[in-house]
Short mmCIF file of C-alpha atoms in Angstrom, two decimals:
data_model
loop_
_atom_site.label_atom_id
_atom_site.label_comp_id
_atom_site.label_asym_id
_atom_site.label_seq_id
_atom_site.Cartn_x
_atom_site.Cartn_y
_atom_site.Cartn_z
CA MET A 1 4.30 7.25 5.14
CA LYS A 2 6.75 8.51 2.58
CA SER A 3 10.18 7.56 3.99
CA PHE A 4 10.77 4.97 1.18
CA ARG A 5 9.97 7.23 -1.73
CA SER A 6 11.75 10.19 -3.23
CA ILE A 7 10.35 13.25 -1.41
CA PRO A 8 10.31 16.61 -3.24
CA LEU A 9 11.60 19.57 -1.26
CA ALA A 10 9.75 22.84 -1.90
CA GLY A 11 11.61 26.14 -2.11
CA ILE A 12 10.11 27.37 1.16
CA ALA A 13 10.17 24.18 3.15
CA CYS A 14 12.77 21.52 3.71
CA LEU A 15 11.87 18.02 4.91
CA LEU A 16 15.03 16.56 6.39
CA VAL A 17 14.71 12.97 5.27
CA HIS A 18 17.17 11.42 7.71
CA GLY A 19 16.15 13.30 10.81
CA GLY A 20 12.41 13.45 10.38
CA ILE A 21 12.66 17.22 11.00
CA VAL A 22 10.56 19.75 9.13
CA PHE A 23 12.10 23.18 8.63
CA ALA A 24 10.02 26.06 7.24
CA GLN A 25 11.88 29.06 5.86
CA ALA A 26 10.67 32.54 6.83
CA ALA A 27 9.13 34.67 4.03
CA LEU A 28 11.68 36.60 1.99
CA PRO A 29 11.28 39.75 -0.14
CA PRO A 30 10.51 38.89 -3.81
CA ALA A 31 13.98 39.67 -5.18
CA VAL A 32 15.74 37.70 -2.46
CA GLN A 33 13.19 34.89 -2.74
CA MET A 34 13.85 34.65 -6.48
CA GLU A 35 17.59 34.16 -5.94
CA HIS A 36 16.90 31.67 -3.16
CA ASP A 37 14.55 29.73 -5.44
CA LEU A 38 17.23 29.51 -8.12
CA ILE A 39 19.65 28.04 -5.58
CA ASP A 40 17.01 25.66 -4.28
CA GLY A 41 15.91 24.65 -7.79
CA THR A 42 19.46 23.61 -8.66
CA HIS A 43 19.60 21.64 -5.41
CA GLN A 44 16.35 19.84 -6.23
CA GLU A 45 17.66 18.87 -9.65
CA ASN A 46 20.86 17.51 -8.08
CA LEU A 47 18.88 15.48 -5.55
CA LYS A 48 16.60 14.15 -8.28
CA LYS A 49 19.58 12.95 -10.32
CA VAL A 50 21.17 11.24 -7.31
CA ARG A 51 17.91 9.56 -6.31
CA GLN A 52 16.95 8.50 -9.85
CA PRO A 53 17.88 4.84 -9.18
CA LEU A 54 15.30 4.83 -6.37
CA ALA A 55 12.67 6.25 -8.72
CA ASP A 56 13.57 3.58 -11.27
CA LEU A 57 13.22 0.87 -8.63
CA GLY A 58 9.78 2.22 -7.74
CA GLU A 59 8.71 2.03 -11.38
CA LYS A 60 9.95 -1.57 -11.64
CA TYR A 61 8.04 -2.50 -8.48
CA THR A 62 4.85 -0.90 -9.83
CA THR A 63 5.27 -2.74 -13.14
CA ALA A 64 5.70 -6.04 -11.27
CA LEU A 65 2.53 -5.35 -9.29
CA GLU A 66 0.59 -4.61 -12.49
CA LYS A 67 1.80 -7.90 -13.98
CA ARG A 68 0.76 -9.75 -10.82
CA LYS A 69 -2.66 -8.15 -10.97
CA ALA A 70 -3.11 -9.18 -14.60
CA ALA A 71 -2.08 -12.74 -13.78
CA VAL A 72 -4.48 -13.26 -10.86
CA GLN A 73 -7.24 -11.47 -12.75
CA ALA A 74 -6.80 -13.92 -15.65
CA GLU A 75 -7.16 -16.75 -13.12
CA GLY A 76 -10.37 -15.24 -11.76
CA LYS A 77 -8.96 -14.76 -8.23
CA LEU A 78 -10.94 -11.78 -6.98
CA GLU A 79 -9.39 -11.67 -3.51
CA SER A 80 -5.87 -11.61 -4.94
CA VAL A 81 -6.85 -8.91 -7.45
CA LEU A 82 -8.12 -6.74 -4.59
CA LEU A 83 -4.96 -7.32 -2.55
CA VAL A 84 -2.67 -6.36 -5.43
CA GLN A 85 -4.81 -3.36 -6.38
CA GLY A 86 -4.62 -2.19 -2.76
CA ALA A 87 -0.82 -2.55 -2.83
CA ILE A 88 -0.64 -0.54 -6.07
CA GLU A 89 -2.76 2.28 -4.64
CA SER A 90 -0.89 2.31 -1.33
CA PHE A 91 2.51 2.52 -3.04
CA ALA A 92 1.28 5.27 -5.37
CA ALA A 93 0.24 7.22 -2.26
CA GLY A 94 3.82 7.08 -0.99
CA ASN A 95 3.59 4.14 1.41
CA PRO A 96 6.25 1.40 1.47
CA PRO A 97 5.16 -2.19 0.89
CA ALA A 98 4.45 -4.13 4.07
CA GLY A 99 6.48 -7.13 2.91
CA GLU A 100 3.68 -9.31 4.27
CA SER A 101 0.58 -10.59 2.48
CA SER A 102 -1.73 -13.57 2.25
CA ASP A 103 -0.74 -13.57 -1.45
CA PRO A 104 2.74 -15.19 -1.43
CA GLU A 105 3.85 -13.56 -4.69
CA LEU A 106 2.75 -10.12 -3.47
CA ALA A 107 4.67 -10.63 -0.23
CA LYS A 108 7.76 -11.69 -2.20
CA LEU A 109 7.61 -8.61 -4.43
CA GLY A 110 7.36 -6.38 -1.38
CA LYS A 111 10.32 -7.99 0.38
CA VAL A 112 12.49 -7.77 -2.75
CA TYR A 113 11.64 -4.08 -3.10
CA LEU A 114 12.50 -3.37 0.55
CA GLU A 115 15.84 -5.17 0.29
CA GLN A 116 16.84 -3.47 -2.96
CA HIS A 117 15.72 -0.06 -1.69
CA ALA A 118 17.83 -0.41 1.46
CA LYS A 119 20.91 -1.34 -0.60
CA LEU A 120 20.37 1.59 -2.94
CA GLU A 121 19.95 4.02 -0.05
CA ASP A 122 23.27 2.89 1.40
CA SER A 123 25.07 3.17 -1.93
CA LEU A 124 23.64 6.63 -2.63
CA ARG A 125 24.47 8.06 0.79
CA PRO A 126 27.86 9.58 -0.22
CA ALA A 127 26.39 11.25 -3.32
CA LEU A 128 23.44 12.59 -1.32
CA ALA A 129 25.81 13.97 1.31
CA GLU A 130 27.85 15.72 -1.39
CA ALA A 131 24.70 17.23 -2.92
CA TRP A 132 23.65 18.61 0.47
CA ASN A 133 27.16 19.90 1.20
CA LEU A 134 27.22 21.70 -2.15
CA HIS A 135 23.85 23.26 -1.32
CA ARG A 136 25.17 24.35 2.06
CA ARG A 137 28.16 26.08 0.47
CA LYS A 138 25.86 27.97 -1.90
CA LEU A 139 23.65 29.06 0.99
CA ASP A 140 26.74 30.20 2.91
CA SER A 141 27.74 32.38 -0.02
CA PHE A 142 24.18 33.69 -0.24
CA VAL A 143 24.25 34.68 3.45
CA SER A 144 27.54 36.48 2.91
CA ARG A 145 26.17 38.46 -0.07
CA LEU A 146 23.00 39.41 1.80
CA THR A 147 25.04 40.57 4.79
CA LYS A 148 27.32 42.73 2.60
CA ASP A 149 24.20 44.29 1.04
CA GLY A 150 22.85 45.18 4.48
CA LYS A 151 19.94 42.70 4.23
CA ILE A 152 20.46 41.42 7.74
CA ASP A 153 17.00 39.95 8.40
CA GLU A 154 17.13 38.05 5.13
CA ALA A 155 20.62 36.79 5.91
CA LYS A 156 19.41 35.56 9.31
CA ALA A 157 16.48 33.71 7.68
CA VAL A 158 18.78 31.89 5.26
CA ARG A 159 21.21 31.12 8.09
CA GLU A 160 18.36 29.39 9.93
CA GLU A 161 17.83 27.24 6.85
CA ILE A 162 21.51 26.27 6.93
CA ALA A 163 21.01 24.87 10.44
CA GLY A 164 18.38 22.54 9.01
CA VAL A 165 20.66 21.52 6.15
CA ASP A 166 23.38 20.70 8.69
CA SER A 167 20.96 18.32 10.44
CA THR A 168 20.36 16.50 7.16
CA ILE A 169 24.10 16.21 6.48
CA GLU A 170 24.64 14.89 10.00
CA GLY A 171 21.91 12.29 9.49
CA LEU A 172 23.50 11.14 6.24
CA ALA A 173 26.85 10.81 7.94
CA LYS A 174 25.63 8.56 10.74
CA LYS A 175 26.48 4.94 10.10
CA GLY A 176 23.43 2.75 10.02
CA ALA A 177 21.04 5.73 9.95
CA LYS A 178 18.91 3.79 7.50
CA ALA A 179 19.11 0.42 9.24
CA GLU A 180 15.56 0.52 10.57
CA ILE A 181 14.12 1.51 7.20
CA ALA A 182 15.43 -1.76 5.76
CA LYS A 183 12.98 -3.61 8.00
CA SER A 184 9.34 -4.13 7.12
CA PRO A 185 6.82 -2.57 9.54
CA LYS A 186 6.15 -6.03 11.05
CA GLU A 187 9.86 -6.78 11.56
CA LEU A 188 10.39 -3.42 13.20
CA LEU A 189 7.29 -3.84 15.35
CA LEU A 190 8.44 -7.19 16.75
CA SER A 191 12.07 -6.17 17.28
CA LYS A 192 11.47 -3.17 19.55
CA THR A 193 10.03 -2.09 22.85
CA TRP A 194 7.53 0.70 22.22
CA LYS A 195 6.62 3.69 24.37
CA VAL A 196 2.90 4.34 23.97
CA LYS A 197 1.76 7.84 24.90
CA PRO A 198 -1.93 8.79 24.89
CA GLU A 199 -2.78 12.48 24.67
CA VAL A 200 -4.39 12.10 28.11
CA GLY A 201 -2.90 9.94 30.85
CA ARG A 202 0.47 8.36 31.50
CA SER A 203 2.65 6.62 28.96
CA TYR A 204 3.61 2.95 29.15
CA ASP A 205 5.91 0.48 27.39
CA VAL A 206 4.62 -2.30 25.15
CA LYS A 207 6.15 -5.36 23.47
CA PHE A 208 4.49 -6.95 20.45
CA GLU A 209 4.54 -10.74 20.10
CA GLU A 210 4.33 -13.01 17.08
CA THR A 211 1.25 -14.57 18.69
CA GLY A 212 -0.75 -11.45 17.83
CA LYS A 213 -0.80 -10.06 21.35
CA ALA A 214 0.87 -6.93 22.73
CA LYS A 215 1.88 -6.87 26.40
CA ARG A 216 2.51 -4.02 28.80
CA VAL A 217 6.13 -4.42 29.90
CA GLU A 218 5.77 -3.34 33.53
CA ASP A 219 3.41 -6.17 34.50
CA ASP A 220 3.53 -8.52 31.46
CA THR A 221 -0.20 -8.02 30.96
CA ALA A 222 -1.64 -8.58 27.49
CA ILE A 223 -3.54 -5.40 26.59
CA TRP A 224 -4.02 -5.62 22.81
CA LYS A 225 -4.66 -8.06 20.04
CA TRP A 226 -2.89 -6.64 17.01
CA LYS A 227 -2.98 -7.09 13.26
CA LEU A 228 -0.96 -5.43 10.52
CA GLU A 229 -3.19 -4.74 7.53
CA GLU A 230 -2.11 -5.15 3.90
CA ASP A 231 -1.62 -1.38 3.57
CA GLY A 232 0.67 -1.25 6.62
CA THR A 233 -1.98 0.11 9.01
CA LEU A 234 -1.62 -1.35 12.50
CA MET A 235 -4.90 -2.25 14.23
CA CYS A 236 -4.66 -2.76 18.00
CA HIS A 237 -7.86 -4.03 19.63
CA TRP A 238 -8.08 -3.54 23.38
CA ILE A 239 -8.77 -6.92 24.95
CA SER A 240 -11.32 -5.15 27.15
CA SER A 241 -12.98 -2.99 24.46
CA GLY A 242 -12.40 -0.67 21.50
CA PHE A 243 -9.38 -0.32 19.23
CA VAL A 244 -6.49 1.97 18.32
CA LYS A 245 -5.62 2.48 14.65
CA PHE A 246 -1.94 3.30 14.09
CA GLU A 247 -0.15 4.50 10.97
CA PHE A 248 3.61 4.09 10.42
CA THR A 249 4.38 7.79 9.93
CA ASP A 250 8.13 8.01 10.50
CA PRO A 251 10.15 4.86 9.74
CA ALA A 252 13.47 6.67 10.25
CA ALA A 253 12.49 7.51 13.83
CA GLY A 254 10.51 4.31 14.42
CA LYS A 255 7.25 6.13 15.07
CA PHE A 256 3.55 5.34 14.73
CA THR A 257 0.68 7.75 15.31
CA GLY A 258 -2.92 6.75 15.79
CA ALA A 259 -6.32 7.31 17.33
CA ALA A 260 -8.69 5.20 19.41
CA LYS A 261 -12.35 4.63 18.62
CA SER A 262 -13.10 7.15 21.36
CA GLY A 263 -11.08 9.80 19.51
CA THR A 264 -8.11 9.75 21.90
CA LYS A 265 -4.85 10.29 19.99
CA TYR A 266 -1.74 8.19 20.55
CA THR A 267 1.91 8.19 19.58
CA MET A 268 4.04 5.06 19.73
CA THR A 269 7.83 5.40 19.49
CA ALA A 270 10.57 2.77 19.42
CA LYS A 271 12.73 2.79 22.56
CA ASP A 272 15.66 0.57 21.49
#
């Protein structure tokens, strides 16, 4: 899960942060690729500058976690040390804090980070939109030059990239596009109805309850006992047998993916 961290965009692939869409650019001849990379490199630098406050917030959060670890280690609290160390490693891997923990101070640090990150995302939206619009204008000019030079296939490839950029700009423009990201995984889980789709068999709707049970909506039958781990992993144990392990892969879209003990794969997507 990387939706809370600054995500680098490679010259040949563009992850559209607000739409959860991955766009891969077709291969270009070396000379054209070089010019494209220069355009993209400038764009990456612009995005990095705009998103620097988010990077700074991440550093402050990591520093706070390190201080918490030192404090509980000095007190000889092994369990707390392990919890904080797990949070440090999870965040370093690109996962957002869960905002929940049996260590009250760790939970507080996570919640503060989530709140401040959401506010920063909102405040940076106009600058991000301008950076993407500037990039679009440069790509438009690039397409025009390639067309004039008779490099039609290359122009078409770059034009396809522009369609992906437009999706990002549209996502930035939508009011409240980041609203769900402001919620912790647990808050989001409890606030939605979820469509669960196994790779084999029919899909069904599920509601999660604070009691630790998840019920199938159509007949109000409890089917899972659930627990959100410290690292944000969602464990759903079938009341009959087995379990499904979910990971929060796409906060912007409200989406979990997972697999059962049997190997069956699942997706779980927010409906409302």
